[in-house]
């Protein structure tokens, strides 16, 4: 938990399948093709979604430049 009360979980390195199998007729085109992804380094991911306000605080605190 950081100083703002946001909880994080450590995501370890590993492999997973991202996307949807070609045999799935209900899949959207941007979900294909399914492919194996390898994470080589661990990282922390927020347990819950951030609010717009929390993201705005992050932008201000870090001077982060968004694509917008």
PDB file of C-alpha atoms in Angstrom, residues 15-44:
ATOM      1  CA  UNK A  15       4.225 -16.631 -19.483  1.00  0.00           C
ATOM      2  CA  UNK A  16       0.549 -16.369 -20.393  1.00  0.00           C
ATOM      3  CA  UNK A  17      -1.676 -16.498 -23.449  1.00  0.00           C
ATOM      4  CA  UNK A  18      -3.023 -13.100 -24.508  1.00  0.00           C
ATOM      5  CA  UNK A  19      -5.932 -12.780 -26.888  1.00  0.00           C
ATOM      6  CA  UNK A  20      -8.596 -15.124 -28.123  1.00  0.00           C
ATOM      7  CA  UNK A  21      -8.261 -18.371 -30.024  1.00  0.00           C
ATOM      8  CA  UNK A  22      -9.033 -18.208 -33.750  1.00  0.00           C
ATOM      9  CA  UNK A  23     -11.753 -20.824 -33.203  1.00  0.00           C
ATOM     10  CA  UNK A  24     -13.810 -18.443 -31.028  1.00  0.00           C
ATOM     11  CA  UNK A  25     -16.569 -17.161 -33.338  1.00  0.00           C
ATOM     12  CA  UNK A  26     -17.646 -14.517 -30.802  1.00  0.00           C
ATOM     13  CA  UNK A  27     -14.200 -12.905 -30.537  1.00  0.00           C
ATOM     14  CA  UNK A  28     -13.646  -9.438 -31.890  1.00  0.00           C
ATOM     15  CA  UNK A  29     -10.982  -8.996 -34.588  1.00  0.00           C
ATOM     16  CA  UNK A  30      -8.749  -6.953 -32.255  1.00  0.00           C
ATOM     17  CA  UNK A  31      -8.659  -9.894 -29.798  1.00  0.00           C
ATOM     18  CA  UNK A  32      -6.871 -12.109 -32.310  1.00  0.00           C
ATOM     19  CA  UNK A  33      -4.499 -13.759 -32.821  1.00  0.00           C
ATOM     20  CA  UNK A  34      -3.864 -15.406 -29.496  1.00  0.00           C
ATOM     21  CA  UNK A  35      -0.184 -15.313 -28.642  1.00  0.00           C
ATOM     22  CA  UNK A  36       2.173 -16.294 -25.877  1.00  0.00           C
ATOM     23  CA  UNK A  37       3.533 -13.344 -23.876  1.00  0.00           C
ATOM     24  CA  UNK A  38       6.595 -13.594 -21.655  1.00  0.00           C
ATOM     25  CA  UNK A  39       7.064 -11.195 -18.752  1.00  0.00           C
ATOM     26  CA  UNK A  40      10.769 -11.098 -17.936  1.00  0.00           C
ATOM     27  CA  UNK A  41      10.616  -8.737 -14.942  1.00  0.00           C
ATOM     28  CA  UNK A  42       8.234  -8.496 -11.994  1.00  0.00           C
ATOM     29  CA  UNK A  43       6.061  -5.390 -11.630  1.00  0.00           C
ATOM     30  CA  UNK A  44       3.422  -3.991  -9.292  1.00  0.00           C
TER      31      UNK A  44
END
